[in-house]
PDB file of C-alpha atoms in Angstrom:
ATOM      1  CA  UNK A   1     -23.079  12.402  -0.646  1.00 37.00           C
ATOM      2  CA  UNK A   2     -22.889  10.724  -3.965  1.00 41.00           C
ATOM      3  CA  UNK A   3     -20.323   8.954  -6.152  1.00 41.00           C
ATOM      4  CA  UNK A   4     -17.507   6.547  -5.229  1.00 42.00           C
ATOM      5  CA  UNK A   5     -14.068   7.102  -3.836  1.00 42.00           C
ATOM      6  CA  UNK A   6     -11.654   7.933  -6.528  1.00 43.00           C
ATOM      7  CA  UNK A   7      -9.310   5.228  -7.588  1.00 46.00           C
ATOM      8  CA  UNK A   8      -6.096   7.342  -7.836  1.00 48.00           C
ATOM      9  CA  UNK A   9      -4.918  10.631  -6.238  1.00 48.00           C
ATOM     10  CA  UNK A  10      -1.888  12.561  -7.222  1.00 47.00           C
ATOM     11  CA  UNK A  11      -0.679  15.284  -5.068  1.00 45.00           C
ATOM     12  CA  UNK A  12       1.557  18.205  -6.493  1.00 42.00           C
ATOM     13  CA  UNK A  13       4.624  19.054  -4.517  1.00 43.00           C
ATOM     14  CA  UNK A  14       3.061  22.124  -2.854  1.00 43.00           C
ATOM     15  CA  UNK A  15       0.092  19.940  -1.563  1.00 43.00           C
ATOM     16  CA  UNK A  16      -2.336  22.590  -2.653  1.00 40.00           C
ATOM     17  CA  UNK A  17      -3.805  20.782  -5.520  1.00 42.00           C
ATOM     18  CA  UNK A  18      -4.756  17.322  -6.296  1.00 45.00           C
ATOM     19  CA  UNK A  19      -5.385  15.458  -9.437  1.00 45.00           C
ATOM     20  CA  UNK A  20      -8.108  12.843  -8.897  1.00 47.00           C
ATOM     21  CA  UNK A  21      -8.540  10.077 -11.651  1.00 46.00           C
ATOM     22  CA  UNK A  22     -11.499   7.902 -12.000  1.00 48.00           C
ATOM     23  CA  UNK A  23     -14.123   6.686 -14.261  1.00 47.00           C
ATOM     24  CA  UNK A  24     -16.998   8.800 -15.782  1.00 45.00           C
ATOM     25  CA  UNK A  25     -19.294   6.686 -13.653  1.00 47.00           C
ATOM     26  CA  UNK A  26     -17.421   7.947 -10.627  1.00 49.00           C
ATOM     27  CA  UNK A  27     -18.890  11.529 -10.987  1.00 47.00           C
ATOM     28  CA  UNK A  28     -20.246  13.030  -7.891  1.00 47.00           C
ATOM     29  CA  UNK A  29     -19.404  14.542  -4.581  1.00 45.00           C
ATOM     30  CA  UNK A  30     -16.491  12.910  -2.661  1.00 45.00           C
ATOM     31  CA  UNK A  31     -15.815  13.373   1.045  1.00 45.00           C
ATOM     32  CA  UNK A  32     -12.626  15.336   1.868  1.00 42.00           C
ATOM     33  CA  UNK A  33     -10.311  13.216   3.906  1.00 46.00           C
ATOM     34  CA  UNK A  34      -6.992  14.105   5.356  1.00 51.00           C
ATOM     35  CA  UNK A  35      -4.250  12.048   7.038  1.00 63.00           C
ATOM     36  CA  UNK A  36      -3.800  13.532  10.498  1.00 57.00           C
ATOM     37  CA  UNK A  37      -0.530  14.167  11.991  1.00 56.00           C
ATOM     38  CA  UNK A  38      -1.798  13.094  15.277  1.00 58.00           C
ATOM     39  CA  UNK A  39      -2.774   9.632  14.111  1.00 68.00           C
ATOM     40  CA  UNK A  40      -0.104   6.899  14.425  1.00 75.00           C
ATOM     41  CA  UNK A  41       1.169   4.703  11.588  1.00 81.00           C
ATOM     42  CA  UNK A  42       2.736   1.656  12.783  1.00 82.00           C
ATOM     43  CA  UNK A  43       4.738  -0.707  10.653  1.00 85.00           C
ATOM     44  CA  UNK A  44       5.122  -4.284  11.908  1.00 84.00           C
ATOM     45  CA  UNK A  45       9.025  -4.035  11.437  1.00 86.00           C
ATOM     46  CA  UNK A  46      11.487  -5.821   9.570  1.00 92.00           C
ATOM     47  CA  UNK A  47      10.815  -9.564   8.701  1.00 94.00           C
ATOM     48  CA  UNK A  48      12.872 -12.586   7.936  1.00 95.00           C
ATOM     49  CA  UNK A  49      11.272 -15.360   5.583  1.00 96.00           C
ATOM     50  CA  UNK A  50      12.420 -18.643   4.014  1.00 96.00           C
ATOM     51  CA  UNK A  51      12.168 -18.920   0.302  1.00 96.00           C
ATOM     52  CA  UNK A  52       9.214 -21.165  -0.676  1.00 96.00           C
ATOM     53  CA  UNK A  53       7.164 -20.331   2.351  1.00 96.00           C
ATOM     54  CA  UNK A  54       4.730 -17.488   3.119  1.00 96.00           C
ATOM     55  CA  UNK A  55       5.338 -14.112   4.740  1.00 96.00           C
ATOM     56  CA  UNK A  56       3.163 -11.040   5.658  1.00 96.00           C
ATOM     57  CA  UNK A  57       4.141  -7.575   5.873  1.00 96.00           C
ATOM     58  CA  UNK A  58       1.756  -5.193   7.744  1.00 95.00           C
ATOM     59  CA  UNK A  59       1.180  -1.601   8.633  1.00 93.00           C
ATOM     60  CA  UNK A  60      -1.634  -0.011  10.780  1.00 92.00           C
ATOM     61  CA  UNK A  61      -3.015   3.553  10.701  1.00 88.00           C
ATOM     62  CA  UNK A  62      -5.140   4.867  13.587  1.00 84.00           C
ATOM     63  CA  UNK A  63      -7.674   6.856  11.500  1.00 81.00           C
ATOM     64  CA  UNK A  64      -8.956   4.639   8.555  1.00 82.00           C
ATOM     65  CA  UNK A  65     -12.037   6.888   7.866  1.00 83.00           C
ATOM     66  CA  UNK A  66      -9.586   9.564   6.487  1.00 84.00           C
ATOM     67  CA  UNK A  67      -7.716   7.013   4.118  1.00 89.00           C
ATOM     68  CA  UNK A  68      -8.684   7.032   0.437  1.00 91.00           C
ATOM     69  CA  UNK A  69      -6.128   4.439  -0.866  1.00 94.00           C
ATOM     70  CA  UNK A  70      -3.338   2.258   0.510  1.00 95.00           C
ATOM     71  CA  UNK A  71      -0.350   1.706  -1.763  1.00 96.00           C
ATOM     72  CA  UNK A  72       2.552  -0.783  -1.349  1.00 96.00           C
ATOM     73  CA  UNK A  73       5.821  -0.197  -3.121  1.00 96.00           C
ATOM     74  CA  UNK A  74       9.194  -2.065  -3.198  1.00 96.00           C
ATOM     75  CA  UNK A  75      12.168   0.026  -2.884  1.00 90.00           C
ATOM     76  CA  UNK A  76      15.228  -1.126  -4.886  1.00 79.00           C
ATOM     77  CA  UNK A  77      18.869  -0.872  -3.776  1.00 77.00           C
ATOM     78  CA  UNK A  78      19.248   2.100  -6.129  1.00 79.00           C
ATOM     79  CA  UNK A  79      16.378   3.956  -4.223  1.00 79.00           C
ATOM     80  CA  UNK A  80      13.866   3.466  -7.104  1.00 85.00           C
ATOM     81  CA  UNK A  81      10.345   2.306  -6.094  1.00 90.00           C
ATOM     82  CA  UNK A  82       8.053   0.023  -7.914  1.00 93.00           C
ATOM     83  CA  UNK A  83       4.408  -0.398  -7.195  1.00 95.00           C
ATOM     84  CA  UNK A  84       3.492  -3.842  -5.716  1.00 97.00           C
ATOM     85  CA  UNK A  85      -0.228  -3.496  -4.737  1.00 97.00           C
ATOM     86  CA  UNK A  86      -2.785  -1.044  -3.987  1.00 96.00           C
ATOM     87  CA  UNK A  87      -6.330  -0.967  -2.430  1.00 96.00           C
ATOM     88  CA  UNK A  88      -9.198   1.672  -2.308  1.00 93.00           C
ATOM     89  CA  UNK A  89     -12.787   1.220  -1.259  1.00 86.00           C
ATOM     90  CA  UNK A  90     -15.010   0.269  -2.923  1.00 87.00           C
ATOM     91  CA  UNK A  91     -13.100  -2.152  -4.954  1.00 90.00           C
ATOM     92  CA  UNK A  92     -10.728  -5.017  -5.239  1.00 94.00           C
ATOM     93  CA  UNK A  93      -7.071  -4.943  -4.476  1.00 96.00           C
ATOM     94  CA  UNK A  94      -4.745  -4.350  -7.462  1.00 96.00           C
ATOM     95  CA  UNK A  95      -1.714  -6.525  -7.713  1.00 97.00           C
ATOM     96  CA  UNK A  96       1.010  -5.517 -10.110  1.00 96.00           C
ATOM     97  CA  UNK A  97       2.621  -8.085 -12.548  1.00 92.00           C
ATOM     98  CA  UNK A  98       4.605 -10.252 -12.190  1.00 86.00           C
ATOM     99  CA  UNK A  99       3.388 -10.694  -8.593  1.00 93.00           C
ATOM    100  CA  UNK A 100      -0.140 -11.638  -9.446  1.00 94.00           C
ATOM    101  CA  UNK A 101      -1.027 -15.205  -8.300  1.00 94.00           C
ATOM    102  CA  UNK A 102       1.404 -15.191  -5.311  1.00 96.00           C
ATOM    103  CA  UNK A 103       0.714 -11.889  -3.704  1.00 97.00           C
ATOM    104  CA  UNK A 104      -2.515 -10.628  -2.024  1.00 97.00           C
ATOM    105  CA  UNK A 105      -3.521  -7.668  -0.243  1.00 97.00           C
ATOM    106  CA  UNK A 106      -6.187  -7.225   2.687  1.00 95.00           C
ATOM    107  CA  UNK A 107      -9.384  -5.275   1.849  1.00 93.00           C
ATOM    108  CA  UNK A 108      -9.224  -2.758   4.947  1.00 91.00           C
ATOM    109  CA  UNK A 109      -8.018   0.728   5.224  1.00 90.00           C
ATOM    110  CA  UNK A 110      -6.919   0.636   8.823  1.00 88.00           C
ATOM    111  CA  UNK A 111      -4.502  -2.604   8.974  1.00 91.00           C
ATOM    112  CA  UNK A 112      -2.947  -3.374   5.689  1.00 94.00           C
ATOM    113  CA  UNK A 113      -1.493  -6.879   5.188  1.00 96.00           C
ATOM    114  CA  UNK A 114       0.725  -7.802   2.124  1.00 97.00           C
ATOM    115  CA  UNK A 115       0.796 -11.517   1.811  1.00 97.00           C
ATOM    116  CA  UNK A 116       3.611 -13.098  -0.274  1.00 97.00           C
ATOM    117  CA  UNK A 117       3.179 -16.840  -0.914  1.00 97.00           C
ATOM    118  CA  UNK A 118       5.498 -18.379  -1.818  1.00 96.00           C
ATOM    119  CA  UNK A 119       8.198 -15.912  -0.936  1.00 96.00           C
ATOM    120  CA  UNK A 120      11.054 -15.805  -3.576  1.00 95.00           C
ATOM    121  CA  UNK A 121      14.575 -14.609  -3.112  1.00 93.00           C
ATOM    122  CA  UNK A 122      13.945 -11.615  -5.488  1.00 93.00           C
ATOM    123  CA  UNK A 123      11.283 -10.481  -2.957  1.00 94.00           C
ATOM    124  CA  UNK A 124      14.048  -9.535  -0.627  1.00 94.00           C
ATOM    125  CA  UNK A 125      14.079  -5.689   0.015  1.00 94.00           C
ATOM    126  CA  UNK A 126      12.372  -2.801   1.643  1.00 94.00           C
ATOM    127  CA  UNK A 127       8.691  -2.180   1.240  1.00 95.00           C
ATOM    128  CA  UNK A 128       6.721   0.960   1.799  1.00 94.00           C
ATOM    129  CA  UNK A 129       3.216   1.102   3.053  1.00 95.00           C
ATOM    130  CA  UNK A 130       1.540   4.356   2.105  1.00 94.00           C
ATOM    131  CA  UNK A 131      -1.805   5.677   3.276  1.00 92.00           C
ATOM    132  CA  UNK A 132      -3.019   8.214   0.904  1.00 91.00           C
ATOM    133  CA  UNK A 133      -5.577  10.804   2.022  1.00 85.00           C
ATOM    134  CA  UNK A 134      -6.931  13.841   0.474  1.00 73.00           C
ATOM    135  CA  UNK A 135      -5.887  17.479   1.131  1.00 65.00           C
ATOM    136  CA  UNK A 136      -2.858  16.600   3.612  1.00 67.00           C
ATOM    137  CA  UNK A 137      -1.168  14.142   1.331  1.00 80.00           C
ATOM    138  CA  UNK A 138      -0.072  10.754   2.741  1.00 87.00           C
ATOM    139  CA  UNK A 139       1.716   8.918   5.500  1.00 90.00           C
ATOM    140  CA  UNK A 140       4.082   5.929   4.962  1.00 91.00           C
ATOM    141  CA  UNK A 141       6.197   3.571   6.721  1.00 92.00           C
ATOM    142  CA  UNK A 142       8.966   1.133   5.784  1.00 93.00           C
ATOM    143  CA  UNK A 143       9.394  -2.563   6.517  1.00 93.00           C
ATOM    144  CA  UNK A 144      12.262  -4.662   5.109  1.00 94.00           C
ATOM    145  CA  UNK A 145      12.095  -8.403   4.225  1.00 95.00           C
ATOM    146  CA  UNK A 146      15.177 -10.573   4.359  1.00 96.00           C
ATOM    147  CA  UNK A 147      14.780 -13.928   2.378  1.00 96.00           C
ATOM    148  CA  UNK A 148      16.816 -17.038   3.050  1.00 93.00           C
ATOM    149  CA  UNK A 149      17.005 -19.973   0.597  1.00 86.00           C
ATOM    150  CA  UNK A 150      16.421 -23.527   1.850  1.00 73.00           C
ATOM    151  CA  UNK A 151      19.599 -25.594   1.736  1.00 56.00           C
ATOM    152  CA  UNK A 152      19.623 -28.873  -0.020  1.00 51.00           C
ATOM    153  CA  UNK A 153      20.500 -31.977   1.930  1.00 46.00           C
TER     154      UNK A 153
END
């Protein structure tokens, strides 16, 4: 089995076709991985954080060998989602602007941990962790973060 795991996979609505984007150097044979409907995806749950301190959101998926990429998105109050961070092996986590420098992402495909340090009031909202797999699409879960400001004395 040659080649590396593709960096990005997009599924069409009928899930019968996938567009795989990568580099020319990524050419090769890729293992087909699918998200199992039997495997459990567990989100840690909603969190409360204090502005200026650190917080961690996490999700766990039971079959990491089937995962190609993990994607974290923040969902706005209007329902729009914006990418926060992603990770695919082999490689380094990708953190989107303007979060670089204060957000980090674990380098595993089983338990993903999104670290925010320091937490800011604008970080408040709901975050989706999405485990992307080939052929059967993806599985996702949501955790919401509530941020409290520190009062001045």
